[in-house]
PDB file of C-alpha atoms and ligand atoms in Angstrom:
ATOM      1  CA  MET A   7      33.859  18.229 -81.779  1.00  0.00           C
ATOM      2  CA  THR A   8      33.252  21.628 -80.254  1.00  0.00           C
ATOM      3  CA  LYS A   9      30.853  23.901 -82.063  1.00  0.00           C
ATOM      4  CA  GLY A  10      31.437  27.632 -82.332  1.00  0.00           C
ATOM      5  CA  LEU A  11      28.891  30.394 -82.688  1.00  0.00           C
ATOM      6  CA  PHE A  12      30.453  33.535 -84.129  1.00  0.00           C
ATOM      7  CA  LEU A  13      28.559  36.762 -83.693  1.00  0.00           C
ATOM      8  CA  ASP A  14      29.240  40.102 -85.274  1.00  0.00           C
ATOM      9  CA  ARG A  15      28.754  42.807 -82.656  1.00  0.00           C
ATOM     10  CA  ASP A  16      27.148  45.985 -83.997  1.00  0.00           C
ATOM     11  CA  GLY A  17      23.741  45.282 -85.496  1.00  0.00           C
ATOM     12  CA  VAL A  18      23.653  41.724 -84.150  1.00  0.00           C
ATOM     13  CA  ILE A  19      24.347  41.930 -80.405  1.00  0.00           C
ATOM     14  CA  ASN A  20      23.628  45.621 -79.981  1.00  0.00           C
ATOM     15  CA  VAL A  21      21.870  48.287 -81.997  1.00  0.00           C
ATOM     16  CA  ASP A  22      24.310  49.626 -84.583  1.00  0.00           C
ATOM     17  CA  LYS A  23      24.199  53.373 -84.040  1.00  0.00           C
ATOM     18  CA  GLY A  24      27.577  53.916 -85.700  1.00  0.00           C
ATOM     19  CA  TYR A  25      30.852  53.605 -83.801  1.00  0.00           C
ATOM     20  CA  VAL A  26      29.243  52.648 -80.496  1.00  0.00           C
ATOM     21  CA  HIS A  27      31.856  52.983 -77.746  1.00  0.00           C
ATOM     22  CA  ARG A  28      29.995  54.126 -74.649  1.00  0.00           C
ATOM     23  CA  ILE A  29      27.953  52.028 -72.261  1.00  0.00           C
ATOM     24  CA  GLU A  30      25.062  54.486 -72.456  1.00  0.00           C
ATOM     25  CA  ASP A  31      24.860  53.927 -76.220  1.00  0.00           C
ATOM     26  CA  PHE A  32      25.136  50.140 -76.011  1.00  0.00           C
ATOM     27  CA  GLU A  33      21.624  48.801 -76.463  1.00  0.00           C
ATOM     28  CA  PHE A  34      21.299  45.012 -76.539  1.00  0.00           C
ATOM     29  CA  LEU A  35      18.961  43.658 -79.207  1.00  0.00           C
ATOM     30  CA  PRO A  36      15.894  41.970 -77.715  1.00  0.00           C
ATOM     31  CA  GLY A  37      16.300  38.192 -77.600  1.00  0.00           C
ATOM     32  CA  ILE A  38      20.097  38.068 -77.895  1.00  0.00           C
ATOM     33  CA  PHE A  39      20.590  36.660 -74.390  1.00  0.00           C
ATOM     34  CA  ALA A  40      18.012  33.881 -74.727  1.00  0.00           C
ATOM     35  CA  PHE A  41      19.425  32.991 -78.137  1.00  0.00           C
ATOM     36  CA  CYS A  42      22.951  32.698 -76.746  1.00  0.00           C
ATOM     37  CA  ARG A  43      21.731  30.709 -73.745  1.00  0.00           C
ATOM     38  CA  ARG A  44      20.091  28.265 -76.141  1.00  0.00           C
ATOM     39  CA  ALA A  45      23.317  28.026 -78.154  1.00  0.00           C
ATOM     40  CA  SER A  46      25.291  27.331 -74.965  1.00  0.00           C
ATOM     41  CA  VAL A  47      22.900  24.580 -73.952  1.00  0.00           C
ATOM     42  CA  LEU A  48      23.386  23.019 -77.381  1.00  0.00           C
ATOM     43  CA  GLY A  49      27.149  23.015 -76.825  1.00  0.00           C
ATOM     44  CA  TYR A  50      28.274  26.041 -78.791  1.00  0.00           C
ATOM     45  CA  LYS A  51      31.178  28.147 -77.607  1.00  0.00           C
ATOM     46  CA  ILE A  52      30.340  31.756 -78.297  1.00  0.00           C
ATOM     47  CA  PHE A  53      32.707  34.224 -79.952  1.00  0.00           C
ATOM     48  CA  VAL A  54      32.400  37.824 -81.035  1.00  0.00           C
ATOM     49  CA  VAL A  55      34.199  39.012 -84.174  1.00  0.00           C
ATOM     50  CA  THR A  56      33.976  42.724 -84.755  1.00  0.00           C
ATOM     51  CA  ASN A  57      35.523  45.360 -87.008  1.00  0.00           C
ATOM     52  CA  GLN A  58      36.296  48.419 -84.906  1.00  0.00           C
ATOM     53  CA  SER A  59      37.617  50.983 -87.344  1.00  0.00           C
ATOM     54  CA  GLY A  60      36.497  53.651 -84.885  1.00  0.00           C
ATOM     55  CA  ILE A  61      39.806  52.885 -83.170  1.00  0.00           C
ATOM     56  CA  ALA A  62      41.743  53.400 -86.410  1.00  0.00           C
ATOM     57  CA  ARG A  63      39.853  56.622 -87.083  1.00  0.00           C
ATOM     58  CA  GLY A  64      40.679  57.965 -83.630  1.00  0.00           C
ATOM     59  CA  PHE A  65      37.044  58.118 -82.480  1.00  0.00           C
ATOM     60  CA  TYR A  66      37.874  56.037 -79.406  1.00  0.00           C
ATOM     61  CA  THR A  67      40.826  54.107 -78.074  1.00  0.00           C
ATOM     62  CA  GLU A  68      41.537  50.411 -77.814  1.00  0.00           C
ATOM     63  CA  HIS A  69      41.323  50.847 -74.043  1.00  0.00           C
ATOM     64  CA  THR A  70      37.813  52.318 -74.327  1.00  0.00           C
ATOM     65  CA  PHE A  71      36.767  49.438 -76.564  1.00  0.00           C
ATOM     66  CA  LEU A  72      38.173  46.872 -74.124  1.00  0.00           C
ATOM     67  CA  MET A  73      36.436  48.505 -71.153  1.00  0.00           C
ATOM     68  CA  LEU A  74      33.124  48.368 -73.018  1.00  0.00           C
ATOM     69  CA  THR A  75      33.846  44.751 -73.954  1.00  0.00           C
ATOM     70  CA  THR A  76      34.426  43.808 -70.317  1.00  0.00           C
ATOM     71  CA  TRP A  77      31.110  45.434 -69.409  1.00  0.00           C
ATOM     72  CA  MET A  78      29.334  43.689 -72.311  1.00  0.00           C
ATOM     73  CA  LYS A  79      30.680  40.268 -71.349  1.00  0.00           C
ATOM     74  CA  GLN A  80      29.533  40.834 -67.779  1.00  0.00           C
ATOM     75  CA  ARG A  81      25.999  41.611 -68.975  1.00  0.00           C
ATOM     76  CA  PHE A  82      26.051  38.270 -70.801  1.00  0.00           C
ATOM     77  CA  VAL A  83      27.213  36.562 -67.603  1.00  0.00           C
ATOM     78  CA  ASP A  84      24.316  38.229 -65.776  1.00  0.00           C
ATOM     79  CA  HIS A  85      22.054  36.475 -68.281  1.00  0.00           C
ATOM     80  CA  GLY A  86      23.751  33.105 -67.936  1.00  0.00           C
ATOM     81  CA  VAL A  87      25.955  33.316 -71.021  1.00  0.00           C
ATOM     82  CA  HIS A  88      29.715  32.900 -71.175  1.00  0.00           C
ATOM     83  CA  ILE A  89      31.408  34.648 -74.095  1.00  0.00           C
ATOM     84  CA  GLU A  90      34.497  32.608 -74.872  1.00  0.00           C
ATOM     85  CA  ALA A  91      36.433  35.366 -76.603  1.00  0.00           C
ATOM     86  CA  VAL A  92      36.060  38.663 -78.398  1.00  0.00           C
ATOM     87  CA  PHE A  93      38.186  39.251 -81.498  1.00  0.00           C
ATOM     88  CA  PHE A  94      38.383  42.759 -82.901  1.00  0.00           C
ATOM     89  CA  CYS A  95      40.090  44.539 -85.749  1.00  0.00           C
ATOM     90  CA  PRO A  96      41.256  48.079 -84.875  1.00  0.00           C
ATOM     91  CA  HIS A  97      42.631  48.827 -88.362  1.00  0.00           C
ATOM     92  CA  HIS A  98      41.468  50.589 -91.469  1.00  0.00           C
ATOM     93  CA  PRO A  99      43.258  50.446 -94.826  1.00  0.00           C
ATOM     94  CA  SER A 100      42.763  54.099 -95.779  1.00  0.00           C
ATOM     95  CA  GLU A 101      41.306  56.035 -92.838  1.00  0.00           C
ATOM     96  CA  GLY A 102      43.537  54.678 -90.089  1.00  0.00           C
ATOM     97  CA  GLN A 103      45.900  56.851 -88.104  1.00  0.00           C
ATOM     98  CA  GLY A 104      49.451  55.812 -87.274  1.00  0.00           C
ATOM     99  CA  GLN A 105      49.867  52.132 -86.506  1.00  0.00           C
ATOM    100  CA  TYR A 106      46.202  51.510 -87.333  1.00  0.00           C
ATOM    101  CA  LEU A 107      46.603  52.420 -90.997  1.00  0.00           C
ATOM    102  CA  GLN A 108      46.930  48.919 -92.386  1.00  0.00           C
ATOM    103  CA  ALA A 109      45.575  46.680 -95.084  1.00  0.00           C
ATOM    104  CA  CYS A 110      45.402  43.938 -92.478  1.00  0.00           C
ATOM    105  CA  GLU A 111      44.307  40.327 -92.550  1.00  0.00           C
ATOM    106  CA  CYS A 112      41.819  40.758 -89.731  1.00  0.00           C
ATOM    107  CA  ARG A 113      39.337  43.340 -90.990  1.00  0.00           C
ATOM    108  CA  LYS A 114      36.323  41.511 -92.331  1.00  0.00           C
ATOM    109  CA  PRO A 115      35.807  40.484 -95.149  1.00  0.00           C
ATOM    110  CA  GLN A 116      39.338  39.219 -94.535  1.00  0.00           C
ATOM    111  CA  PRO A 117      39.109  36.010 -92.519  1.00  0.00           C
ATOM    112  CA  GLY A 118      41.978  36.680 -90.072  1.00  0.00           C
ATOM    113  CA  MET A 119      39.886  36.806 -86.902  1.00  0.00           C
ATOM    114  CA  LEU A 120      38.015  33.639 -87.821  1.00  0.00           C
ATOM    115  CA  LYS A 121      41.232  31.839 -88.702  1.00  0.00           C
ATOM    116  CA  GLN A 122      42.764  32.807 -85.387  1.00  0.00           C
ATOM    117  CA  ALA A 123      39.717  31.642 -83.438  1.00  0.00           C
ATOM    118  CA  LEU A 124      39.558  28.329 -85.296  1.00  0.00           C
ATOM    119  CA  ARG A 125      43.245  27.789 -84.568  1.00  0.00           C
ATOM    120  CA  ASP A 126      43.262  28.971 -80.954  1.00  0.00           C
ATOM    121  CA  TYR A 127      40.178  26.989 -79.989  1.00  0.00           C
ATOM    122  CA  ASP A 128      40.770  23.984 -82.232  1.00  0.00           C
ATOM    123  CA  LEU A 129      37.445  24.329 -84.014  1.00  0.00           C
ATOM    124  CA  GLU A 130      36.288  22.907 -87.316  1.00  0.00           C
ATOM    125  CA  ALA A 131      34.811  25.662 -89.506  1.00  0.00           C
ATOM    126  CA  SER A 132      32.084  23.361 -90.775  1.00  0.00           C
ATOM    127  CA  GLU A 133      30.925  22.823 -87.176  1.00  0.00           C
ATOM    128  CA  CYS A 134      30.611  26.551 -86.598  1.00  0.00           C
ATOM    129  CA  LEU A 135      28.099  29.191 -87.527  1.00  0.00           C
ATOM    130  CA  LEU A 136      28.524  32.901 -88.112  1.00  0.00           C
ATOM    131  CA  ILE A 137      25.752  35.431 -87.747  1.00  0.00           C
ATOM    132  CA  GLY A 138      26.299  38.839 -89.281  1.00  0.00           C
ATOM    133  CA  ASP A 139      24.427  41.762 -90.740  1.00  0.00           C
ATOM    134  CA  SER A 140      26.962  42.765 -93.419  1.00  0.00           C
ATOM    135  CA  SER A 141      28.143  41.084 -96.560  1.00  0.00           C
ATOM    136  CA  SER A 142      31.677  41.474 -95.189  1.00  0.00           C
ATOM    137  CA  ASP A 143      30.717  39.153 -92.299  1.00  0.00           C
ATOM    138  CA  ILE A 144      29.352  36.567 -94.685  1.00  0.00           C
ATOM    139  CA  ASP A 145      32.340  36.858 -97.033  1.00  0.00           C
ATOM    140  CA  ALA A 146      34.778  36.295 -94.159  1.00  0.00           C
ATOM    141  CA  ALA A 147      32.909  33.150 -93.152  1.00  0.00           C
ATOM    142  CA  ARG A 148      32.885  31.930 -96.734  1.00  0.00           C
ATOM    143  CA  CYS A 149      36.679  32.331 -96.884  1.00  0.00           C
ATOM    144  CA  VAL A 150      37.143  29.718 -94.171  1.00  0.00           C
ATOM    145  CA  GLY A 151      34.235  27.482 -95.161  1.00  0.00           C
ATOM    146  CA  MET A 152      32.070  28.434 -92.222  1.00  0.00           C
ATOM    147  CA  PRO A 153      28.284  28.350 -92.578  1.00  0.00           C
ATOM    148  CA  SER A 154      26.714  31.746 -92.023  1.00  0.00           C
ATOM    149  CA  VAL A 155      23.414  33.531 -91.752  1.00  0.00           C
ATOM    150  CA  LYS A 156      22.891  37.117 -92.849  1.00  0.00           C
ATOM    151  CA  VAL A 157      20.381  38.872 -90.633  1.00  0.00           C
ATOM    152  CA  SER A 158      18.828  42.292 -90.932  1.00  0.00           C
ATOM    153  CA  ARG A 159      20.717  44.951 -89.035  1.00  0.00           C
ATOM    154  CA  ASN A 160      19.230  45.884 -85.645  1.00  0.00           C
ATOM    155  CA  ASP A 161      16.095  43.891 -86.411  1.00  0.00           C
ATOM    156  CA  ILE A 162      16.518  40.192 -85.716  1.00  0.00           C
ATOM    157  CA  ASP A 163      13.905  37.629 -84.789  1.00  0.00           C
ATOM    158  CA  PHE A 164      16.096  35.551 -82.493  1.00  0.00           C
ATOM    159  CA  THR A 165      13.293  33.127 -81.689  1.00  0.00           C
ATOM    160  CA  GLN A 166      13.056  32.229 -85.353  1.00  0.00           C
ATOM    161  CA  LEU A 167      16.845  32.215 -85.665  1.00  0.00           C
ATOM    162  CA  GLN A 168      17.108  29.428 -83.063  1.00  0.00           C
ATOM    163  CA  ALA A 169      16.137  27.048 -85.861  1.00  0.00           C
ATOM    164  CA  VAL A 170      19.616  27.436 -87.412  1.00  0.00           C
ATOM    165  CA  LEU A 171      21.305  26.084 -84.283  1.00  0.00           C
ATOM    166  CA  LYS A 172      21.958  22.368 -84.292  1.00  0.00           C
TER     167      LYS A 172
HETATM  168 MG1   MG B  26      27.494  44.595 -88.009  1.00  0.00          MG
END
């Protein structure tokens, strides 16, 4: 059975500075690459699940987000890590503009992105692990029966965190 490691983005992969959408503001947290390499070696497929209401709010476009995502994935590749897929929610239930104004199923704590990943990649939730810095991350995981670890935003001891990988 394939294992999945689900990472929130802002505050877990990169420093959450609020609506990060430019390469120059994207600061990887120390230890994230080694942690993901270790997870890969242990057989985890790595996924990113991220709320991006900055798109809904009109702070940046989906295209800008996707360009940054391509760059981010390449930095992981540079460090020997393959990111299987990045799932993002561009909506917001009250602040969204136009098509992005939605009470959707994908914005965490809703479990839509996790459900889609489990389905698309034929994963068993109990064999996966989610790492997030918000209660909404943890609540989404709980919805699908996925184990999770809440870490402190922008301040993660990834060496210590390796102990949760199996
Ligand atoms: Mg976060």
